[in-house]
Short mmCIF file of C-alpha atoms in Angstrom, two decimals:
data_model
loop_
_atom_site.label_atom_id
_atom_site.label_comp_id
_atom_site.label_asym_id
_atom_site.label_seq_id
_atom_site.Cartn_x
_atom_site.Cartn_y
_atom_site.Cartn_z
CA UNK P 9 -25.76 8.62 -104.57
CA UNK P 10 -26.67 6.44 -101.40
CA UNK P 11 -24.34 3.71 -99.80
CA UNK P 12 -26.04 1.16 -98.20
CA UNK P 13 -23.84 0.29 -95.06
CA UNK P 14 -26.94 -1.31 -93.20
CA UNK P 15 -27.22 -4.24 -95.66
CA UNK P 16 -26.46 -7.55 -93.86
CA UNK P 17 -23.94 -9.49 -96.01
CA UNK P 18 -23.42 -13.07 -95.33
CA UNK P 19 -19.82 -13.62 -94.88
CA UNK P 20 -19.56 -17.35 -93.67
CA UNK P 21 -18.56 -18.72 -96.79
CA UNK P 22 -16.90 -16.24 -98.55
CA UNK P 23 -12.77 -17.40 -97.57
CA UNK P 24 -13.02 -14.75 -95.07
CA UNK P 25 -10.51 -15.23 -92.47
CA UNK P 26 -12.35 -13.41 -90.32
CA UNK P 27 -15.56 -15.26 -90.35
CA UNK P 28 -14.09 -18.12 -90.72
CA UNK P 29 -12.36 -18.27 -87.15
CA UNK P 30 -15.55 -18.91 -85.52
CA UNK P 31 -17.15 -20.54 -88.44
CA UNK P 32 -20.13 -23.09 -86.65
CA UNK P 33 -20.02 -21.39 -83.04
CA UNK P 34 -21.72 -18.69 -81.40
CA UNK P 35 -19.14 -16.62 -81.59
CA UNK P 36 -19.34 -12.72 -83.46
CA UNK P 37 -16.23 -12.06 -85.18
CA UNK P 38 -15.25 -8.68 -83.99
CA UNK P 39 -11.51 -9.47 -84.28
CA UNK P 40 -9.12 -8.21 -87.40
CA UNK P 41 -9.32 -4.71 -89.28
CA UNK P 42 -11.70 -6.12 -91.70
CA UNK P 43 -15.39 -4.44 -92.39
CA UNK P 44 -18.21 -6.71 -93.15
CA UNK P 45 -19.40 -3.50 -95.30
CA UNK P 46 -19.82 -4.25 -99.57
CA UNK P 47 -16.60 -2.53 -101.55
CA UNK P 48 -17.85 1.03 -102.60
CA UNK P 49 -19.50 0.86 -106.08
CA UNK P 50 -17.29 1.95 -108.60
CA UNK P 51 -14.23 -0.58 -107.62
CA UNK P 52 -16.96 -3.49 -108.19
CA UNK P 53 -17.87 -1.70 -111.46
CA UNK P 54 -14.14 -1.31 -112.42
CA UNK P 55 -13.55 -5.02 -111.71
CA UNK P 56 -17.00 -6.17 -113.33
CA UNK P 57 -15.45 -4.54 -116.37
CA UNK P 58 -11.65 -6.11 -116.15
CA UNK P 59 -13.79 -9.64 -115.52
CA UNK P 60 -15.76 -9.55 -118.71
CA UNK P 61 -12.45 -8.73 -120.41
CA UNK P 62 -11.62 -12.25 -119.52
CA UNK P 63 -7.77 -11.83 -119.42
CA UNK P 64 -5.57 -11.80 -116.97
CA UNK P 65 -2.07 -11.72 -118.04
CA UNK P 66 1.15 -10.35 -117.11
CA UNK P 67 0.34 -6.72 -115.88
CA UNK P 68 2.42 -3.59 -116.89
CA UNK P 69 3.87 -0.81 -114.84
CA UNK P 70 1.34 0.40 -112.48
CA UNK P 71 1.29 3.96 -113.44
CA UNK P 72 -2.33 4.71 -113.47
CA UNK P 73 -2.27 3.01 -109.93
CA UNK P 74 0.35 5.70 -109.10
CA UNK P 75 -1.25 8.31 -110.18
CA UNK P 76 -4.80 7.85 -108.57
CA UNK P 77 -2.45 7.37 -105.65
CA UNK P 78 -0.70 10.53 -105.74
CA UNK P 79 -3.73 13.14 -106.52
CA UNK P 80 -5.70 10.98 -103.72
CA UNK P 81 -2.72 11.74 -101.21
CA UNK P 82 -2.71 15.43 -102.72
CA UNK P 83 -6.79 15.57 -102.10
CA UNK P 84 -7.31 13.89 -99.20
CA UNK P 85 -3.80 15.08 -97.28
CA UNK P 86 -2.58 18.17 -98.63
CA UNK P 87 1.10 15.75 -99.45
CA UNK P 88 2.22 16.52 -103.00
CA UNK P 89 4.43 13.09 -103.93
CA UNK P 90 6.05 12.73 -106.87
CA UNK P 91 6.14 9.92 -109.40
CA UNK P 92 9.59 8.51 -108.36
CA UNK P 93 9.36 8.02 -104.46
CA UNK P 94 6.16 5.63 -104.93
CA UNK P 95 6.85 2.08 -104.76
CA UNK P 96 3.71 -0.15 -105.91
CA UNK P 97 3.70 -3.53 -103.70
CA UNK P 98 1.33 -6.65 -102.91
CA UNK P 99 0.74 -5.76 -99.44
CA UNK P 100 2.40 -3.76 -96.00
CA UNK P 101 3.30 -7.16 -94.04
CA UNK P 102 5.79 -7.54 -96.90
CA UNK P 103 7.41 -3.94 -96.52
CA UNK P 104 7.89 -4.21 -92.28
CA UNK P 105 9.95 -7.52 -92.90
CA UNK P 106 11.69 -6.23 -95.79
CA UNK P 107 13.08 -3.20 -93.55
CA UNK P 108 13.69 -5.28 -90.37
CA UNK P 109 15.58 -8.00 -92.52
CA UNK P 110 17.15 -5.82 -95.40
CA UNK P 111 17.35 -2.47 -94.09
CA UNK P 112 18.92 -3.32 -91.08
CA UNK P 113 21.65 -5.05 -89.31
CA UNK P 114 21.44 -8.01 -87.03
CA UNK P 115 23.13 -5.97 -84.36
CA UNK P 116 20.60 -2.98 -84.96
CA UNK P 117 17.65 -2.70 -82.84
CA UNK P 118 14.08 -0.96 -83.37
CA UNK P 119 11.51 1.41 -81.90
CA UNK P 120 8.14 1.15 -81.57
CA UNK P 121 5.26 2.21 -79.37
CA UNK P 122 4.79 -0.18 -76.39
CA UNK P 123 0.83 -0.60 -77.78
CA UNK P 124 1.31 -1.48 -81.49
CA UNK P 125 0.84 -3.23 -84.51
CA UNK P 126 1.61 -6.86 -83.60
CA UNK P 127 4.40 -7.41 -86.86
CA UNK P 128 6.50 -4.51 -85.78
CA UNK P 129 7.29 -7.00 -82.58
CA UNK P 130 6.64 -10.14 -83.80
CA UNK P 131 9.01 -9.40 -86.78
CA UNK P 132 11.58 -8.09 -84.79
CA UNK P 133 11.37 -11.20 -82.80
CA UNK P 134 11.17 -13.78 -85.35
CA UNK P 135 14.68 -11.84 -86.45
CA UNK P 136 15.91 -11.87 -83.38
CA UNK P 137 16.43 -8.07 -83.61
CA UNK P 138 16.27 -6.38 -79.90
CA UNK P 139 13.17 -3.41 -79.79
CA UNK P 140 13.00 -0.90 -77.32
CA UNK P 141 9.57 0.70 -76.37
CA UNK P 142 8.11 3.74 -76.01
CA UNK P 143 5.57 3.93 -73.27
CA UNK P 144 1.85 4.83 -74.16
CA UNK P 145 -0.14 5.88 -71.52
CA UNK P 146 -3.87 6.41 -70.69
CA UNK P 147 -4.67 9.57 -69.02
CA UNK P 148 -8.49 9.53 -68.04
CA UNK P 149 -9.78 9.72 -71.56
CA UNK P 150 -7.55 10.87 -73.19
CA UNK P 151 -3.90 8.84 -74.73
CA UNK P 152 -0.34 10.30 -73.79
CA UNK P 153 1.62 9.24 -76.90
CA UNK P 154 5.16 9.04 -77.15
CA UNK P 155 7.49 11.03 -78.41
CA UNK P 156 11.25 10.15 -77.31
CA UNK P 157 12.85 7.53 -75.31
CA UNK P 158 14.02 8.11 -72.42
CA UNK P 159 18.16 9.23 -73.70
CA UNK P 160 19.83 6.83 -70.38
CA UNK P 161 17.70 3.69 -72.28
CA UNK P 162 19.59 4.69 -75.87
CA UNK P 163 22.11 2.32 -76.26
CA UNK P 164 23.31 3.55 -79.72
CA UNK P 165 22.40 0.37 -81.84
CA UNK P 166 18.73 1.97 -82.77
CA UNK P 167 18.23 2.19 -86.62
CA UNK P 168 14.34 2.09 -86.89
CA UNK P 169 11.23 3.76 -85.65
CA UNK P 170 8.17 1.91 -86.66
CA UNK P 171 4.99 4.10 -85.94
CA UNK P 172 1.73 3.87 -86.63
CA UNK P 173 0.10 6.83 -87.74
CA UNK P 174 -2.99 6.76 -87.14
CA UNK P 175 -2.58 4.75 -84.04
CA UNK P 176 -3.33 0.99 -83.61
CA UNK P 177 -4.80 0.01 -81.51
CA UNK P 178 -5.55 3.10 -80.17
CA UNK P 179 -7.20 4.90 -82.92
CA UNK P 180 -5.13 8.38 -81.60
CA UNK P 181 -4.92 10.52 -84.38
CA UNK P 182 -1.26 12.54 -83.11
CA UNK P 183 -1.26 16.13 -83.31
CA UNK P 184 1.45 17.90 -85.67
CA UNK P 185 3.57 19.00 -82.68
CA UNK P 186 4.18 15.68 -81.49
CA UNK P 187 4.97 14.20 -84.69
CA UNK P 188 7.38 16.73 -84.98
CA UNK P 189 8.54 15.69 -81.54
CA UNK P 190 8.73 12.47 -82.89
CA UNK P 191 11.11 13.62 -86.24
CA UNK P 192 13.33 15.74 -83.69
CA UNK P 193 13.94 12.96 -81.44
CA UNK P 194 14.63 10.49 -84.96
CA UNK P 195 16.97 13.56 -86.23
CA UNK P 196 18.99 13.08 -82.78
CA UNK P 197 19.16 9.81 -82.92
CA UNK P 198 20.02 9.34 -86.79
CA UNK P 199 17.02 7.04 -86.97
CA UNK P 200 15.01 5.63 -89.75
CA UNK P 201 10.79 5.80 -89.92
CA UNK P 202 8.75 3.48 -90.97
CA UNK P 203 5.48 5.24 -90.69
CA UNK P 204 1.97 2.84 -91.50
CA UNK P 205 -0.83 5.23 -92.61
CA UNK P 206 -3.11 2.55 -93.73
CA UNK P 207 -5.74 4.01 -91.38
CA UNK P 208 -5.00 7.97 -92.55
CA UNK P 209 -8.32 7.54 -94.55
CA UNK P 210 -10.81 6.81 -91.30
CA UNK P 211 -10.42 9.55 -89.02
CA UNK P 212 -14.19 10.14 -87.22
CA UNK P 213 -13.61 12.96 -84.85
CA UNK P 214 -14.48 16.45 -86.08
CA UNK P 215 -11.38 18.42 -86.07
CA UNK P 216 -9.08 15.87 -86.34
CA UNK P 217 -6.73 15.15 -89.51
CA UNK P 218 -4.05 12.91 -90.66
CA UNK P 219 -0.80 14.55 -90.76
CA UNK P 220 1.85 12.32 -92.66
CA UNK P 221 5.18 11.95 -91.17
CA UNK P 222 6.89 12.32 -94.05
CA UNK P 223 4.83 15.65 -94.91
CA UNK P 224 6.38 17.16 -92.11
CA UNK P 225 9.64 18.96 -93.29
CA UNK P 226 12.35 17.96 -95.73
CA UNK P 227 14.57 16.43 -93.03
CA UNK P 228 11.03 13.78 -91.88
CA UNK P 229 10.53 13.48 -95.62
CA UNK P 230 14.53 12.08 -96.54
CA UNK P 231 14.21 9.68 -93.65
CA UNK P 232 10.96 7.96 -93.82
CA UNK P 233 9.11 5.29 -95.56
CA UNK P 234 5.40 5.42 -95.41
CA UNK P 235 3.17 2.83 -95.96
CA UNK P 236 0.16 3.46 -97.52
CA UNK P 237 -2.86 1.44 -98.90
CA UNK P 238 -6.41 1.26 -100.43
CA UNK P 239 -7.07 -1.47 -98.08
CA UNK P 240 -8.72 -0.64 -95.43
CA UNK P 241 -10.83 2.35 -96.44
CA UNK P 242 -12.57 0.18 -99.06
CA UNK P 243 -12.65 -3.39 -97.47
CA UNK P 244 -10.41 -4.66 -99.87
CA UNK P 245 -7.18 -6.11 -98.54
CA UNK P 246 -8.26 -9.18 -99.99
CA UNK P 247 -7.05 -7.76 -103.30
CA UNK P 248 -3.53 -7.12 -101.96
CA UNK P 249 -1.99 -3.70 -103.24
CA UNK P 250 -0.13 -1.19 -100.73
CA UNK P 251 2.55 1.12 -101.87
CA UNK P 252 5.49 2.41 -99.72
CA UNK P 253 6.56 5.90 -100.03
CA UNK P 254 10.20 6.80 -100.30
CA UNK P 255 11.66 10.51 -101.08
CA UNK P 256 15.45 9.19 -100.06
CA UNK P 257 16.95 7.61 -103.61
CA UNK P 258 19.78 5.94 -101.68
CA UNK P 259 17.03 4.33 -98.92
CA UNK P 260 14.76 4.00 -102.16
CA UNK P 261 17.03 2.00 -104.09
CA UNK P 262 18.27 0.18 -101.08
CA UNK P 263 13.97 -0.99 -100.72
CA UNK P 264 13.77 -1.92 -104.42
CA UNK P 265 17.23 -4.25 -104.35
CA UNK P 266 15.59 -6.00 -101.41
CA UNK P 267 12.09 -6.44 -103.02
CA UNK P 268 13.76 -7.58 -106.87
CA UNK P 269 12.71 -11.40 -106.81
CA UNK P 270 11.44 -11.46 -103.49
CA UNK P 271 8.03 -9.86 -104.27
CA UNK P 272 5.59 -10.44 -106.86
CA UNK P 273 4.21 -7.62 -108.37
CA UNK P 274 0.74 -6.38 -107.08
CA UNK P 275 -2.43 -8.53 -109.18
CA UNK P 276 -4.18 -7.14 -112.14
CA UNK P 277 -7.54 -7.25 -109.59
CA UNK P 278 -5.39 -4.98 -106.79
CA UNK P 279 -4.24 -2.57 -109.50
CA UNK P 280 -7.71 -1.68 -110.80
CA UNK P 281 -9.53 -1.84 -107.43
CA UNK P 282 -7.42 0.58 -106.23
CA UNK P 283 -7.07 3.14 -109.09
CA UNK P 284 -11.23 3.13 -108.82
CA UNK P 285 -11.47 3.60 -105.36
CA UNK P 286 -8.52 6.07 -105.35
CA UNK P 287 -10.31 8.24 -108.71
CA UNK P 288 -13.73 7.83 -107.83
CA UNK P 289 -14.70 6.53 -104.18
CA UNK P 290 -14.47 10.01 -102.38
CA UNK P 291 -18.42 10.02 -101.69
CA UNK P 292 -18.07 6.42 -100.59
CA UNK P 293 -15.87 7.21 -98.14
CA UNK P 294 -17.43 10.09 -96.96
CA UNK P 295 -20.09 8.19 -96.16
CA UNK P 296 -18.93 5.15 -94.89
CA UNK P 297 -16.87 7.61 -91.85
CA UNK P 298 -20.30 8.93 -91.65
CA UNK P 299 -21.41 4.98 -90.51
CA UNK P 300 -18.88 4.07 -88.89
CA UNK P 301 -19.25 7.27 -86.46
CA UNK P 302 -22.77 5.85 -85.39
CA UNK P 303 -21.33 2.78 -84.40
CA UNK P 304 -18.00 4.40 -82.92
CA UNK P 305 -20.06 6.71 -81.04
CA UNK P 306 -23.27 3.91 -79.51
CA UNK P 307 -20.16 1.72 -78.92
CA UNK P 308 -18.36 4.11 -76.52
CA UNK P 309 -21.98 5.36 -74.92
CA UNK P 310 -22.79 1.48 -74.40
CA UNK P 311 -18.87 0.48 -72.73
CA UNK P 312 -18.84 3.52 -69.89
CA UNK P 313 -22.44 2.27 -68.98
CA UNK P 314 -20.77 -1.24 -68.23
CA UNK P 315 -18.43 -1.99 -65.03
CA UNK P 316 -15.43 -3.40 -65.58
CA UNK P 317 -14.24 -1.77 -68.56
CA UNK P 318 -13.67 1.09 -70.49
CA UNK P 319 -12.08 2.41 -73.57
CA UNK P 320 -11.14 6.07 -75.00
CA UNK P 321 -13.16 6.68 -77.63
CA UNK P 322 -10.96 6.34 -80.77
CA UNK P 323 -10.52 9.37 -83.31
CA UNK P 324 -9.87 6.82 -86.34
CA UNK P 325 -9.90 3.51 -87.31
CA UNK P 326 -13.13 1.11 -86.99
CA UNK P 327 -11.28 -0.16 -83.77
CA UNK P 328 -11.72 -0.13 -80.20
CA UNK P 329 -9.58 -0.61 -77.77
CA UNK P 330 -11.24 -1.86 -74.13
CA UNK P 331 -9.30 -1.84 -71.23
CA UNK P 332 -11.32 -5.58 -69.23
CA UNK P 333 -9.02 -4.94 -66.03
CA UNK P 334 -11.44 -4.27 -64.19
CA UNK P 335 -12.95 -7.97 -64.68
CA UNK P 336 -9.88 -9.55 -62.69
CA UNK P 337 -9.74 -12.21 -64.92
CA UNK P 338 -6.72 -13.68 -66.10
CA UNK P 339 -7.32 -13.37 -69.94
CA UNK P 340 -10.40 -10.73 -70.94
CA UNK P 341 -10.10 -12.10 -74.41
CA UNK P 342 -10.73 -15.69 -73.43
CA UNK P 343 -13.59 -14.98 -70.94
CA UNK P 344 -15.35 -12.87 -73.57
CA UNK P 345 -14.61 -15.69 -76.29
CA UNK P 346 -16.46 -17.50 -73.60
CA UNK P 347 -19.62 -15.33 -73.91
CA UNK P 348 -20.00 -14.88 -77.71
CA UNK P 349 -17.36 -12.25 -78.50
CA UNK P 350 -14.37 -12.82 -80.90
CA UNK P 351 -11.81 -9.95 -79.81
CA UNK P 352 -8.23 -9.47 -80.65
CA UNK P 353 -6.56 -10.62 -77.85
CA UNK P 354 -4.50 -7.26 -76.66
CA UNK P 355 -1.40 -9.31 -75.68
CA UNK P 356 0.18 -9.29 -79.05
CA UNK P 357 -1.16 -5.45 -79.03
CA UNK P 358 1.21 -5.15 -75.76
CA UNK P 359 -1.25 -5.38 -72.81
CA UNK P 360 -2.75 -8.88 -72.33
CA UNK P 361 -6.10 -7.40 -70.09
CA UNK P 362 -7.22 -5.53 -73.33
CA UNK P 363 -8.81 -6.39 -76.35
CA UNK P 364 -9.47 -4.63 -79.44
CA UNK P 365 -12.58 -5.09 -80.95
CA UNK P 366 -13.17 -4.20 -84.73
CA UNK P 367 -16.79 -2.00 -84.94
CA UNK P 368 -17.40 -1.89 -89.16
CA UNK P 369 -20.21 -4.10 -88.64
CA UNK P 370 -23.97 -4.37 -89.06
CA UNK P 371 -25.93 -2.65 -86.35
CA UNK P 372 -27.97 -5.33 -85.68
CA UNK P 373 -24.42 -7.17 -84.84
CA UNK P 374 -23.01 -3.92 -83.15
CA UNK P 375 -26.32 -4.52 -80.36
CA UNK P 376 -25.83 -7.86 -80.00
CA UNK P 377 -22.19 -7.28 -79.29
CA UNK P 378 -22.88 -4.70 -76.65
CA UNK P 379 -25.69 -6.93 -75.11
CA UNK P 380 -23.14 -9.78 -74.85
CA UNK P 381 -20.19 -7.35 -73.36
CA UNK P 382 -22.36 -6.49 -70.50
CA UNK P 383 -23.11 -10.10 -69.69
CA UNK P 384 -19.67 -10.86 -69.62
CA UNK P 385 -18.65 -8.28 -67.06
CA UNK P 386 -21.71 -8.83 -64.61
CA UNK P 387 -20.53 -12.66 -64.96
CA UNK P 388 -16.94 -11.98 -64.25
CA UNK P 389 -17.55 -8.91 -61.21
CA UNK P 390 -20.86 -10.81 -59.63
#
């Protein structure tokens, strides 16, 4: 079967958050992890079918859901999970507050990667939990990841390590050795992980594979929830289903005593998108990394053709990150608003003269995007 990932799809008035942002301006929406590619086939099938069923009541346990999940994670990542350490929620925003608020103190502070996934901070903050930072550094082309904190910064009140895995913004797909850097230095430490693999699914570069944290060894596996989810492979956060992954039964139990009347359980639609896409959507997939490897690939030829700026090409995700230094302009993510570009501004990312720009998009958008990126740097350097 083909995938069409070239058909243009108009979004504008579809309750996308995404579109809507710039909704009557001259302004692409390159912003959020959302594509503007069509759900692969067989979810719209499977929720076609539940439709014309035409009801929608109280679901049960979702057990098929689990299941897809687990022989997906099996296929796709060599991680055999059993039944009992899967924990079925609406979402992964949810699960990072849950820990932060439940699973910790408020005199126990957090870890994270100094670029990151904005909740990890701006939960902490909203908390008022103190996070320390691990420094990620560019090194040519090429990121130096993490993997410790310096011991004279420890002050002995750490109790979580949120990573993401693979990285965002950076798209860095870590090699085994350093997540098991990573698990040595949370063994030392006596810390908890809370690993987000929501992007294990779109790894590009040839050679490169997810490794789970919690795949690592037994000692990684007892202290780490993952969080994993349908939604961005297929385009269909929208639908809201994620499920955390939790060999400990103390931490386990500890997660489901915070969730009981907190959280409603994941929608009938979320259940059955995902058990489709999970069971049947391997081709889909296949082909949409296929895609989005064009676009990764024109993106990065197009940005070290253009003074200014320049970004490591990422090995997953559909993001990039672009380092607009170079313009000497006090916010790169207003000045390219300026000229037709809707970027996530990187200061919520941790550096405020990036911005991350979200490449699952049409072609036809794609070279209008790198048209506009050059005539935002030759306006800002003369």
């Amino acid at each position: 079967m083909t995938f069409n990932f070239r058909e243009r799809i108009d979004r504008v008035h579809s309750d996308s958050v995404k579109w809507a942002k710039y909704a009557g301006k001259d302004i692409l929406p390159l912003w959020i992890a959302d594509s503007d590619y069509r759900t692969a086939p067989c979810v719209i099938e499977a929720l076609q079918q539940r439709v014309e069923h035409g009801i929608f009541g109280y679901p049960v346990a979702p057990e098929k859901v689990a299941e897809a999940c687990m022989a997906w994670l099996a296929r796709h990542h060599q991680w055999q999970v059993p039944r009992e350490w899967l924990v079925v929620l609406p979402g992964t925003q949810c699960a990072i507050e849950i820990i932060l608020r439940y699973l910790s103190r408020p005199d126990q502070a957090s870890i994270t990667t100094s670029l990151h996934y904005p909740p990890f901070s701006q939960f902490a903050h909203r908390l008022q939990r103190r996070q320390s930072l691990m420094p990620v550094r560019q090194s040519g082309q090429h990121w130096q990841m993490p993997v410790s904190v310096p011991e004279t910064e420890m002050r002995g009140d750490e109790k979580w390590l949120f990573l993401c895995n693979p990285h965002n913004p950076g798209g860095y797909v870590y090699e085994r050795e350093e997540l098991l850097q990573l698990q040595a230095f949370a063994r030392r430490h006596d810390l908890l992980v809370c690993s987000d693999e929501v992007h294990a699914d779109l790894v590009l570069t040839a050679g490169k594979k997810h490794q789970p944290f919690a795949a690592l060894n037994e000692d990684a596996a007892q202290r780490t929830i993952t969080l994993f989810s349908p939604a961005k492979t297929f385009n269909i956060a929208g639908l809201g289903l994620s499920v955390a992954i939790i060999a400990d039964p103390h931490l386990r139990g500890r997660f489901l005593q915070a969730t009981e009347g907190l959280l409603a359980p994941p929608a009938i639609t979320g259940m059955i998108a995902a058990e489709a896409a999970w069971e049947h959507g391997d081709d889909w997939l296949q082909a949409q990394q296929e895609f989005l490897r064009i676009n990764r690939d024109q993106l990065a030829d197009a940005v070290g053709k253009i003074p200014g700026i320049n970004m490591i090409t990422p090995q997953a995700t559909s993001l990039a990150w672009i380092d607009a230094r170079g313009l000497a302009v006090d916010s790169p993510a207003l000045w390219f608003e300026q000229h037709g570009l809707g970027f996530s501004a990187g200061g919520p990312f941790g550096d405020p003269q990036c911005v991350r720009m979200n490449y699952a998009c049409h072609p036809q958008t794609l070279a209008q995007a790198i048209g506009r990126l050059a005539l935002a740097a030759q306006a800002a350097i003369g």
